[in-house]
Every structure is written in structure tokens, then in C-alpha cells.
Short mmCIF file of C-alpha atoms in Angstrom, two decimals:
data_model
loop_
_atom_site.label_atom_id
_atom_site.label_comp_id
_atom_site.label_asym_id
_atom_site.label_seq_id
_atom_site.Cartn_x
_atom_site.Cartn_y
_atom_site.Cartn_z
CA UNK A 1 -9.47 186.46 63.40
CA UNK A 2 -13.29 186.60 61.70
CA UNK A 3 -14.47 190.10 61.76
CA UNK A 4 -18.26 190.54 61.39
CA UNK A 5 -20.03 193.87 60.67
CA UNK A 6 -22.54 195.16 62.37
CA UNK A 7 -24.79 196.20 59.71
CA UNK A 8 -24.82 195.55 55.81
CA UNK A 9 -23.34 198.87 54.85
CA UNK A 10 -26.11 199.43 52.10
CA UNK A 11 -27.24 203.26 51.48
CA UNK A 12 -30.81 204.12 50.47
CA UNK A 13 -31.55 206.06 47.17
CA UNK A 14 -32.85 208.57 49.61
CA UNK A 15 -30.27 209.01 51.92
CA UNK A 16 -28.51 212.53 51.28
CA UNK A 17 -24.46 211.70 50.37
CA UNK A 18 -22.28 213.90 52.80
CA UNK A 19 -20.08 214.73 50.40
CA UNK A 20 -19.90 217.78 48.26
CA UNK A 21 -19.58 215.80 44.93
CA UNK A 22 -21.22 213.13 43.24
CA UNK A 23 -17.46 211.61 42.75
CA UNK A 24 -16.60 211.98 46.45
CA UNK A 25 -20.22 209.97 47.46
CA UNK A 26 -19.13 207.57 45.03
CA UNK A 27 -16.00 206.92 46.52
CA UNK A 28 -16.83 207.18 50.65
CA UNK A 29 -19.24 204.62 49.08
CA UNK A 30 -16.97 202.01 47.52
CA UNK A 31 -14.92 202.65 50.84
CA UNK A 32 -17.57 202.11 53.39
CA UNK A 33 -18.47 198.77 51.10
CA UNK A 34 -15.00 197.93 51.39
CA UNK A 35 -14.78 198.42 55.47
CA UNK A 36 -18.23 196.70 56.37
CA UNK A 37 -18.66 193.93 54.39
CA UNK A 38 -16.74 191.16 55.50
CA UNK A 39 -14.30 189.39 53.29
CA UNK A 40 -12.70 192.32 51.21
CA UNK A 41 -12.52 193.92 54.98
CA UNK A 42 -10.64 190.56 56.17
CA UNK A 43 -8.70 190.79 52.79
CA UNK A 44 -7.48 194.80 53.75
CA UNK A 45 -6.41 193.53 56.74
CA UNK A 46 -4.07 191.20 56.13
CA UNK A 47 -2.55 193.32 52.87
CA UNK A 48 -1.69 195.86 56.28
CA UNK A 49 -0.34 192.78 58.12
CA UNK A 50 1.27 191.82 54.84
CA UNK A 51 2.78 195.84 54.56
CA UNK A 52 4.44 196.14 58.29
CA UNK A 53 6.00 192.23 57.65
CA UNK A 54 7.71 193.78 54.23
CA UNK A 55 8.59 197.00 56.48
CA UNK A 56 10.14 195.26 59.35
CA UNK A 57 11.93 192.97 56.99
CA UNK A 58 13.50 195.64 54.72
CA UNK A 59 14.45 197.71 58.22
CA UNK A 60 15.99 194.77 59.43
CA UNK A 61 18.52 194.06 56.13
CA UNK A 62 19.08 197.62 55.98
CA UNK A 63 19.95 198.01 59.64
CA UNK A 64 22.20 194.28 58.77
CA UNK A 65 23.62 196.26 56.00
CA UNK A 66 24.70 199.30 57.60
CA UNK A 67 26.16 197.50 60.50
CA UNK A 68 28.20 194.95 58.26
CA UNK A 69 29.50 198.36 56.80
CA UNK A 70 30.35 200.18 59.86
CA UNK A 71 31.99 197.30 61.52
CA UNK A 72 33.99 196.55 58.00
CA UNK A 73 35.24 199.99 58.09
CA UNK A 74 36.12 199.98 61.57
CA UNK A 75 38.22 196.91 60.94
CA UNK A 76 39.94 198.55 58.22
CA UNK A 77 40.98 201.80 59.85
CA UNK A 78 42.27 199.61 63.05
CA UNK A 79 44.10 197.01 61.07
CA UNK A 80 47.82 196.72 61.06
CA UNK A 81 49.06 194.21 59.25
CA UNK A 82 52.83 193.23 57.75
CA UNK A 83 53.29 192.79 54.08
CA UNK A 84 53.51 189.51 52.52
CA UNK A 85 56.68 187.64 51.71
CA UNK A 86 57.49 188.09 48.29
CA UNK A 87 57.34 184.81 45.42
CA UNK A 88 57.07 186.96 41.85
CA UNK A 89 55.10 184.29 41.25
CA UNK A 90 51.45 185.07 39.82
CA UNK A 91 48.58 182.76 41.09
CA UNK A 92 45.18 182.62 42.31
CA UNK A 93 43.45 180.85 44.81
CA UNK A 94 46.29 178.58 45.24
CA UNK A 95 46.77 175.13 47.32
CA UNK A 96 50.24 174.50 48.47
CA UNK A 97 51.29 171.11 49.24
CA UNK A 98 55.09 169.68 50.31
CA UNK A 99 56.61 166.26 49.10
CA UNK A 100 60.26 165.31 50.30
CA UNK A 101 62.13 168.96 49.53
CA UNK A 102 59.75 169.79 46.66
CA UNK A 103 56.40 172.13 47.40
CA UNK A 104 54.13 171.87 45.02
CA UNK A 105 51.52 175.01 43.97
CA UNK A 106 47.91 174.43 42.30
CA UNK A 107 46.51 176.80 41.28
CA UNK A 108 43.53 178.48 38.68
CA UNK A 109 44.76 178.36 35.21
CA UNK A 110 43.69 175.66 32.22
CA UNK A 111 43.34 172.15 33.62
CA UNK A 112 44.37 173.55 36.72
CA UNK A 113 48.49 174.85 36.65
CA UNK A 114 50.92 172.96 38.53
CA UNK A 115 54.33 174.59 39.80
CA UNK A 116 57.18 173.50 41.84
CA UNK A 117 59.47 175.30 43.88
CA UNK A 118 62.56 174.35 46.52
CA UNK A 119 61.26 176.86 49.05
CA UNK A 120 58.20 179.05 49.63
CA UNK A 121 59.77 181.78 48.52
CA UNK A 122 60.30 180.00 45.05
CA UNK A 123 61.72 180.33 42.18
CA UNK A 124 58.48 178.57 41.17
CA UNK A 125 58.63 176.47 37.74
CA UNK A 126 55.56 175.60 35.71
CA UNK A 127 55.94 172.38 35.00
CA UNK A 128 52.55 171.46 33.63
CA UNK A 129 48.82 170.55 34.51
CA UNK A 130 46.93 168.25 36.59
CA UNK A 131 44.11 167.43 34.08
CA UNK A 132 45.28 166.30 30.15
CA UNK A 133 41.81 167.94 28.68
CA UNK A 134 38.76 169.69 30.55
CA UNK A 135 36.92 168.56 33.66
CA UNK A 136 35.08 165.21 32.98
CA UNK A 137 32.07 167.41 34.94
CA UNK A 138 29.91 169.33 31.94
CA UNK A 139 29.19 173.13 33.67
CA UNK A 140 30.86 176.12 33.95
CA UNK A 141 34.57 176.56 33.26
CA UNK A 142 35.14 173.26 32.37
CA UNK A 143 38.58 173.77 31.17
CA UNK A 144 39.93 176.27 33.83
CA UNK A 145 38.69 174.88 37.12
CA UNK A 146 38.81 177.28 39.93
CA UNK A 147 40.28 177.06 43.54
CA UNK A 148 42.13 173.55 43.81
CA UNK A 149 42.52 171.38 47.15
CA UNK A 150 44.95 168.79 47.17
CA UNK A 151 45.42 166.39 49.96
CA UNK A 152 47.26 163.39 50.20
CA UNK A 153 45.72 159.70 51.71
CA UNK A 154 46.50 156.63 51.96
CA UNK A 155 49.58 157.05 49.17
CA UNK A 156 47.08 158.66 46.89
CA UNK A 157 47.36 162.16 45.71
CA UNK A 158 43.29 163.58 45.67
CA UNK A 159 42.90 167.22 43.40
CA UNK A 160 39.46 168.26 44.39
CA UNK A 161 38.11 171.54 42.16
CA UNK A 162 35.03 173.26 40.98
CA UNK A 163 33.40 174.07 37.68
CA UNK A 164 31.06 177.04 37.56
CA UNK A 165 30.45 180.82 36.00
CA UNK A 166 31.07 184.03 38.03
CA UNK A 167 27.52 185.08 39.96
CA UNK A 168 25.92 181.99 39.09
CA UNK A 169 25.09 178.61 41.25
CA UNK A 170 25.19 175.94 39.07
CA UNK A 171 28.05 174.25 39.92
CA UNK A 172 30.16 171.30 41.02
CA UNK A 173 32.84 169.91 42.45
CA UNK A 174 34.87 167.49 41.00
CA UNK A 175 37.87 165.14 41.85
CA UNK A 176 40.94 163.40 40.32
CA UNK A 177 43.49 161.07 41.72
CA UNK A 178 47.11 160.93 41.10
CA UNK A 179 49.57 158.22 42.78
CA UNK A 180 51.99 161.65 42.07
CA UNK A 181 52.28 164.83 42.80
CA UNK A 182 53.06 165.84 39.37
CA UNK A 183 51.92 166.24 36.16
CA UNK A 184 50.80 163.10 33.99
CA UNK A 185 49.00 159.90 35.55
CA UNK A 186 45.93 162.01 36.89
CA UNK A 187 42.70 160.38 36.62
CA UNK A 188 39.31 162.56 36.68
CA UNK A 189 36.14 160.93 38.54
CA UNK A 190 34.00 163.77 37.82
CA UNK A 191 31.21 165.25 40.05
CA UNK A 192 31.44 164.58 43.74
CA UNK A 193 28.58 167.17 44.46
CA UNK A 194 26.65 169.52 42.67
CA UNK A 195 24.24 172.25 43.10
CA UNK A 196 21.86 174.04 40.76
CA UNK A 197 21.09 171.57 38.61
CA UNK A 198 21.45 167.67 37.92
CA UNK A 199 21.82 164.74 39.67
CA UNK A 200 21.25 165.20 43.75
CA UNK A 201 21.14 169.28 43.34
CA UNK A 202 17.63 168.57 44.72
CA UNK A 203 19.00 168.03 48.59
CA UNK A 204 19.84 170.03 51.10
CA UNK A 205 22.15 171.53 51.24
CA UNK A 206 22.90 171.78 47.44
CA UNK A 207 19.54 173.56 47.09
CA UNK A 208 20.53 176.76 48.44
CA UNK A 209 24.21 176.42 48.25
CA UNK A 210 27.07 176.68 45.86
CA UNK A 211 29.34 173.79 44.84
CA UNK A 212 32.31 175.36 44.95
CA UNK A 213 35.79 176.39 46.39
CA UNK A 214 36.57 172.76 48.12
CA UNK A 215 38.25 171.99 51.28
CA UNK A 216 38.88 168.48 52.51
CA UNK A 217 40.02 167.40 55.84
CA UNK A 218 40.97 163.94 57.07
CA UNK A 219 40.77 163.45 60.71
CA UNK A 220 43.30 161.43 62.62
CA UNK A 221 40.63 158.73 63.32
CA UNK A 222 40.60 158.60 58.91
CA UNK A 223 36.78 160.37 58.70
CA UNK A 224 37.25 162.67 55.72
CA UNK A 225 34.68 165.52 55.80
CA UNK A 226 34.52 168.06 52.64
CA UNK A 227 33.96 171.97 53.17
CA UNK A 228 33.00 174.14 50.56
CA UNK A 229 30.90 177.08 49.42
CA UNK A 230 30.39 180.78 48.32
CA UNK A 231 28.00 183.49 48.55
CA UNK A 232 24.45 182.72 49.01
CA UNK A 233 24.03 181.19 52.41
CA UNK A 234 27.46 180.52 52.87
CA UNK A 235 30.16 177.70 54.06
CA UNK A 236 28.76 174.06 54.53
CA UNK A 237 29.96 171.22 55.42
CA UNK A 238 29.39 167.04 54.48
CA UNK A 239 31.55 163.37 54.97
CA UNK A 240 33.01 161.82 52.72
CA UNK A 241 32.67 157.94 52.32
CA UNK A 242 36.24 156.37 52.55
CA UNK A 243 37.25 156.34 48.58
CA UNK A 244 36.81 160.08 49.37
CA UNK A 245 35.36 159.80 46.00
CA UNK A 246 31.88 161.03 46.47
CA UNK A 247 29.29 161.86 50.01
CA UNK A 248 29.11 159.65 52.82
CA UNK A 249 25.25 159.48 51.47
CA UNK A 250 23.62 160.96 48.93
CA UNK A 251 19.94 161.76 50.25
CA UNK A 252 20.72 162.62 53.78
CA UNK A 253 24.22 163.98 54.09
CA UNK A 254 24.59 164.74 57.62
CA UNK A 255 25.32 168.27 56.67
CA UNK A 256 26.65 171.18 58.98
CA UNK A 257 26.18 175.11 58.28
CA UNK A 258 29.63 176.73 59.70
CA UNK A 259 29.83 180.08 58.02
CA UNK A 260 27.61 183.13 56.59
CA UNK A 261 27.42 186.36 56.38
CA UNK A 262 24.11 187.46 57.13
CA UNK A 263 24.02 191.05 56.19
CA UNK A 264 24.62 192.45 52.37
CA UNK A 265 27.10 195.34 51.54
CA UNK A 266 25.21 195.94 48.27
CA UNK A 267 21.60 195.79 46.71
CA UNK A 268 20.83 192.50 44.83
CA UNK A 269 21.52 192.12 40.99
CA UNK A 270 18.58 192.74 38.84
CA UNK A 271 16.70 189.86 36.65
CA UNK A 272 18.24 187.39 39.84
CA UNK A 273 16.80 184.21 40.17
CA UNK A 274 17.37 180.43 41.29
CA UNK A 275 20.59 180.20 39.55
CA UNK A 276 22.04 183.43 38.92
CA UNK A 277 22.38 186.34 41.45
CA UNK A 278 20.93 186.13 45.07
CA UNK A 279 17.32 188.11 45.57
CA UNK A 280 18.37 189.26 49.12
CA UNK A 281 21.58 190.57 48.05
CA UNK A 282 25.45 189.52 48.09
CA UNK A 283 26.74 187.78 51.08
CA UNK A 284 30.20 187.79 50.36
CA UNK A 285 32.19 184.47 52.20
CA UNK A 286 34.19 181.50 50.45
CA UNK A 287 37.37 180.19 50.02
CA UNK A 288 37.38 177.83 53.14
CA UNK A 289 39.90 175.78 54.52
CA UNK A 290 40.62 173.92 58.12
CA UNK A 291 43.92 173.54 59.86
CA UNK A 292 44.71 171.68 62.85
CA UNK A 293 46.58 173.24 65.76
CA UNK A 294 47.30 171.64 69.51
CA UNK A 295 43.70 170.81 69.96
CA UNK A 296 41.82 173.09 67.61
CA UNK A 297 40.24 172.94 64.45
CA UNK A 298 40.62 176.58 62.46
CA UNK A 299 37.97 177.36 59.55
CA UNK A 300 39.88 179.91 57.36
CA UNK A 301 37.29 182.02 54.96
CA UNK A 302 37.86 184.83 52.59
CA UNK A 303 35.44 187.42 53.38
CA UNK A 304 34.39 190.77 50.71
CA UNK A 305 34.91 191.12 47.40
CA UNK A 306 37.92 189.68 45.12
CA UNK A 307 37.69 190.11 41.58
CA UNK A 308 36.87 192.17 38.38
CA UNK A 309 38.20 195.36 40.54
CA UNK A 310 38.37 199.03 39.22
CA UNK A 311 41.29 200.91 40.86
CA UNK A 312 38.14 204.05 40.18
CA UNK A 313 35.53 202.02 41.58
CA UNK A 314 36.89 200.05 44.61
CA UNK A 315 34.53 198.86 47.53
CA UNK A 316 34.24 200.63 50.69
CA UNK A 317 37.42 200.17 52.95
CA UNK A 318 37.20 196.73 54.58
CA UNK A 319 34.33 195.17 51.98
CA UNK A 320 37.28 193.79 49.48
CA UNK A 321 38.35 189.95 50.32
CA UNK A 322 40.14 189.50 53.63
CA UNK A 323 41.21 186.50 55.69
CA UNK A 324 39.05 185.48 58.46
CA UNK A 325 39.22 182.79 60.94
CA UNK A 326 36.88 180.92 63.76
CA UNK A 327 38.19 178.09 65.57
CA UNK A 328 36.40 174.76 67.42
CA UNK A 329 37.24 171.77 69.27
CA UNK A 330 35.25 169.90 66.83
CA UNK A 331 35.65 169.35 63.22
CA UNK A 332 32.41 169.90 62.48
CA UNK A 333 32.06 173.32 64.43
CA UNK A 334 30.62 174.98 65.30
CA UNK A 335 33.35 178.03 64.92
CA UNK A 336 33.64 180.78 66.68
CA UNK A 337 35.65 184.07 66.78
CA UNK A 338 37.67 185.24 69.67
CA UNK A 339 34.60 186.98 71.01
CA UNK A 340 32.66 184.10 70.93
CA UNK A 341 30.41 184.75 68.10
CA UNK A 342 29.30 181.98 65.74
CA UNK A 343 30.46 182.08 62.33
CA UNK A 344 26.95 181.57 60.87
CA UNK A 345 25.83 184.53 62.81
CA UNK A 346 28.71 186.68 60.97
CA UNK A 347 31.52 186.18 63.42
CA UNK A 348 34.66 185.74 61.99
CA UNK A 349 38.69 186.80 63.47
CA UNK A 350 40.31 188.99 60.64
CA UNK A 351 43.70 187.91 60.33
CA UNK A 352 45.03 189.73 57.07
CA UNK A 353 43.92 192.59 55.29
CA UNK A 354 44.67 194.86 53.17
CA UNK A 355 48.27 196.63 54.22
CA UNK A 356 50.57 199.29 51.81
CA UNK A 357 50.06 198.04 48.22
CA UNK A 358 48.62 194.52 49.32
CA UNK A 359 45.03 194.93 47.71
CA UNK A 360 42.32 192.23 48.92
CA UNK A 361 44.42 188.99 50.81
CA UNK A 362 41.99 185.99 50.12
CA UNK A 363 42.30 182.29 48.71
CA UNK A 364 44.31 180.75 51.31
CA UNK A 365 45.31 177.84 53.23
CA UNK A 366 47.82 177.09 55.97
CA UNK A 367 50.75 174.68 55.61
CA UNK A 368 53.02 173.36 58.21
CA UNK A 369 56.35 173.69 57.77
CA UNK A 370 58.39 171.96 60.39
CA UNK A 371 56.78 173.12 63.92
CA UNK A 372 55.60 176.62 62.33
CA UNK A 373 52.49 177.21 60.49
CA UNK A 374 52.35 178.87 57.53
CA UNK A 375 49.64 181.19 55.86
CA UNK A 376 49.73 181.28 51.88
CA UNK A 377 47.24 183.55 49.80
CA UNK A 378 46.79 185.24 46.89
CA UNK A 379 46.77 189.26 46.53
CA UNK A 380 46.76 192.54 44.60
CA UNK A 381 49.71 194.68 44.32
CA UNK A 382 47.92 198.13 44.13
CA UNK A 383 51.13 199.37 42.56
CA UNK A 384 50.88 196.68 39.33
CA UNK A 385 46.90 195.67 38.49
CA UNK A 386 44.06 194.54 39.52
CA UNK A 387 43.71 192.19 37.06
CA UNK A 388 42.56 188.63 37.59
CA UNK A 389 45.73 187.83 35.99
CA UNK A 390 47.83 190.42 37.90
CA UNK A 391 47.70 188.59 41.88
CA UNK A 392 50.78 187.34 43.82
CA UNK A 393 51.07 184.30 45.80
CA UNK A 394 52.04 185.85 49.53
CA UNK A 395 52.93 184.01 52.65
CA UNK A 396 53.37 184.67 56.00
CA UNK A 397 54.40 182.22 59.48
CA UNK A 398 52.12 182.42 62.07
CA UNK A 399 52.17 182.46 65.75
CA UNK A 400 49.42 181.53 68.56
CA UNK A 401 48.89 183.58 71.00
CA UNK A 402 46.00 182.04 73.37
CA UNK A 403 45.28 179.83 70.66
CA UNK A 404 44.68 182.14 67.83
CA UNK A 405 46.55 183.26 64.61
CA UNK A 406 48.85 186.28 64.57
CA UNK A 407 50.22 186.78 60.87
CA UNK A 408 54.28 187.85 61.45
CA UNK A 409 56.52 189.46 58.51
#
């Protein structure tokens, strides 16, 4: 709107200030100028518009935050949960994959650790890694890749992983093939997607996501569809071409938002930018992964905080990683929790938390094994470390009970 004044605001030598001080007539002055004459007036107006926006926005993540808080703490206090099944065997963010009587565990470590095991239970065996040097993709971590997902198509064994550094977006996801399970014969293709920087970072949603922790699903019409994601604005989705190999296309990738968490439990990192940190503070989701069971799809997400933990300075009860779930008819969502709450609006069905001295349940997947599903994950033993280095693989069967996941002991 175009104000006008009335009059030109201008003072006479003559006229008699009403102030007691030369100062104070100096300043009503520059005020009045201010008020009446039109532009600076226009200008004063919107810095007030400008002022409530900022106040109404920082109400709003503040009333986000404390309501992320009080429901995480709720969660925690009602949560009953049994403890994992034991393995001794160390791991994180593991995939778990079965080939005749032989399971097969990939997991971080350098070129990405293979293990084998007759059972679940183990005793797992390193037996060696799926990459002979570092990741053909040059960022991050290039020789540990984090958070493996292997899948098997078409007699082809696919290892998808990521490449990145902790708090930062520039990342990728890369993939190598295997025609076995095992160690030796893997081939790495490099990049599949990346965001940040470099080649096709530019499109959405790689501009405001981060490349990492994959998931791949194959349909049972073959359509192969790649899920992936953490922090920021959480858990997207894109196809994959047939090769599997790289996205369905590269400037318009059909892409579907299925997860976020919209408020923050925590103030943003200072000297954030682009890259490194997030401005409106950490939205703690990743780790996805979708199962299939009798006529749903189930998006699995670690939600909270996982790593470089201080037994002195833990989060608030219920903000450390737990295992969340929202299920659809649909592959491509949209998910929903058993209330009926979309998982982009921070919905989400806790499944596993923290229980006894299991510390922060995150990382998983879901294997079937025979007709029973079965929920693997990494986890802290309060008892040992908090360590990076110091999590357990844990599993646990699962039941449905109208059509969603129970964990059992």
C-alpha cells in the first residue's frame, strides 16, 4: 500500500520546539521527518512487517521444538521394549542379506567389511571386503563408506553406499556389482547420485538433500526405486533405470519426499552454511529402508541422535536414534503412522527404543527369514561404550498385529 502525507513535515525557524532540549527538538525532528515523508515512512513499515514475520517464525520453531521434545519424552517414559538378541558381534549400520545357509553382514568399516555367519545369532567371521581400494567416487570417506545396501537382481549382487563427512552435505552414493556375495570380483561404478557439489547436485532434490544412507527396492513388476537421505529435509525418494546403475533421469527425477522431521531438538551449528550444518537447526531422520508385508510397503527410519555420545552429556530421553516406521499401499508413499499422520509432517510408529543397557537402536533393515520377519540393528550397550567402535548388531522377529510391527524377544 502507497501512503501519502498530508503535509511536508517541514518546521519553520520560528516555530518554538516543544521539547525541553535542543537534543530532544532535534530528535522529535528527525522522527517526524521520518513519519511524514513518504518513502523512509513506507520503508519503517515494512522493517515492522519484516519484525512480526521473524517473530512468528521463531515462535513457530520454538513451539515445533518444544513439542518434538515433549512428545520424545513422552515416548520414552511409555516405551517398553525387549532386549535384543545377542551376536558379540560389533557393527554399524549393517545390511544383512541370506544366500543358500550362509547370511551375509555389510557393514561400515574400510572398503566396507564383509562377515558371514550360519545363523543370525552368528558366530560371525570376517572374511574380507567388498571394495579392493577406496570408493571410485572422490568425497568424503572414500575409503570407509558408510551404511551399505545390498540387494540381489537378476543374478547380480548390487552394494550400494555413501561417501561423505559427519555434519556436512556433500555427498554421494555410489554402487558396485558382484556376480557373488563374497569378497573378490566386485566392480565399483562410482556415483549414482550426488548432492552438494558436482555433476547433477544442481537438481532437485539433491539441492537440499543429502546423498546418503541408501535403500533400494525392486518391485515385483522389476521397477527399482532408490531411498535415501539424512538430516536436512529428510528421506527422498527416485527410480532407478533398469541397470540399476544410475536415475531413471537425470534432470527430472520423478522424485517423492516421504520423511522429515520438521521440528529441531537443538539450536543450529554456528558458521553453517550450504554444505556444512543446517541454518534452521538439526532435523534428525536417516537410515531408511522398505520391507514388503501382505500388501504393505513399510519405510523404516532411524530417528535422534546416534553417534559421538558422552555417557555425561547424553540427549534428552527419547532424542537419541530410535526405530520408526510408516507404512503405504504404495511404494512411493506416501507413509503414514498408525494414527494416520504423514511421515513428512513428523509422523512416524516407534518400534524400538532404548530398553536396560540397549543405548540408541538405529541402522536397520528387516529380513525375512522363512514366513517371519526379522528386525536387525545396530546399538549401544550402556554397560561397555559408546564408542563408534563399541555397537552390537541386535535382532529381533517381528509380529503384525493389524498390519503393523511389534518387536518380540
Amino acid at each position: 500500500m502507497i501512503v501519502r502525507s498530508g503535509h511536508s513535515g517541514h518546521l519553520s525557524r520560528s516555530t518554538k520546539p516543544p521539547f525541553g532540549k535542543v537534543d530532544e527538538f532535534r530528535q522529535g525532528l528527525v522522527l517526524q521527518s521520518l513519519w511524514h515523508h513518504p518513502i523512509p515512512r513506507r520503508c519503517i513499515k515494512m522493517l515492522v512487517l519484516l519484525g512480526l514475520l521473524c517473530f512468528f517464525s521463531v515462535a513457530l520453531s520454538v513451539n515445533l521444538h518444544h513439542n518434538l521434545e515433549a512428545r520424545l519424552k513422552h515416548e520414552a517414559a511409555a516405551g517398553s521394549f525387549p532386549p535384543p538378541r545377542q551376536t558379540n558381534q560389533h557393527t554399524h549400520d549393517p545390511t544383512i542379506i541370506r544366500v543358500g545357509d550362509t547370511f551375509y553382514l555389510y557393514n561400515v568399516g574400510e572398503h566396507i567389511f564383509i562377515h558371514t555367519a550360519p545363523t543370525m545369532a552368528g558366530p560371525w567371521k570376517h572374511v574380507g571386503s567388498v571394495l579392493d581400494a577406496n570408493a571410485a567416487t572422490p568425497k568424503g570417506d572414500r575409503a570407509v563408506p558408510w551404511a551399505p545396501d545390498v540387494v540381489y537382481v537378476d543374478g547380480t549382487f548390487y552394494c550400494f553406499y555413501s561417501v561423505s563427512n559427519a555434519g556436512c552435505r556433500d555427498s554421494a552414493i555410489g554402487v558396485a556389482t558382484s556376480l557373488l556375495p563374497g569378497p573378490g570380483g566386485w566392480y565399483d561404478h562410482g556415483t549414482v547420485i550426488q548432492t552438494g557439489r558436482g555433476n547433477g547436485s544442481d537438481v532437485y532434490p539433491y539441492t537440499e538433500s543429502n546423498a546418503i544412507d541408501p535403500s533400494v527396492l525392486v518391485t515385483p513388476d522389476g521397477k527399482p526405486y532408490l531411498t535415501f537421505g539424512s538430516y536436512w529435509n529428510g528421506i527422498y525418494q527416485i527410480p532407478l533405470d533398469q541397470s540399476l546403475l544410475s536415475p531413471l533421469s537425470t534432470s527430472d527425477p520423478d522424485t517423492k519426499h516421504l520423511a522429515w522431521v520438521p521440528g529441531t531438538t537443538s539450536s543450529p551449528a554456528r558458521n553453517t552454511n550450504n554444505l556444512c550444518g543446517d541454518s534452521t537447526g538439526p532435523h534428525p531422520i536417516e537410515g531408511a529402508f522398505i520391507s514388503y508385508n501382505d500388501g504393505y510397503y513399510y519405510l523404516w527410519f532411524s530417528q535422534g541422535y546416534c553417534c559421538n555420545l558422552v555417557k555425561t552429556k547424553l540427549p534428552s530421553a527419547g532424542s537419541e536414534y530410535s526405530i520408526r516406521v510408516g507404512r503405504s499401499r504404495d511404494p512411493r508413499g506416501p507413509y503414514v503412522d498408525k494414527s494416520g499422520e504423514d511421515l513428512t509432517d513428523g509422523g512416524g510408529e516407534l518400534v524400538y527404543g532404548s530398553n536396560g543397557d540397549t543405548y540408541a537402536p538405529g541402522g536397520q533393515g528387516v529380513i525375512r527369514i522363512g514366513d517371519t520377519d526379522v528386525l536387525f540393528y545396530h546399538y549401544q550397550n550402556m554397560s561397555i561404550g559408546l564408542a563408534f567402535s563399541d555397537a552390537y548388531l541386535g535382532f529381533n522377529p517381528l509380529k503384525y498385529v493389524n498390519g503393523w510391527p511389534i518387536v518380540l524377544a
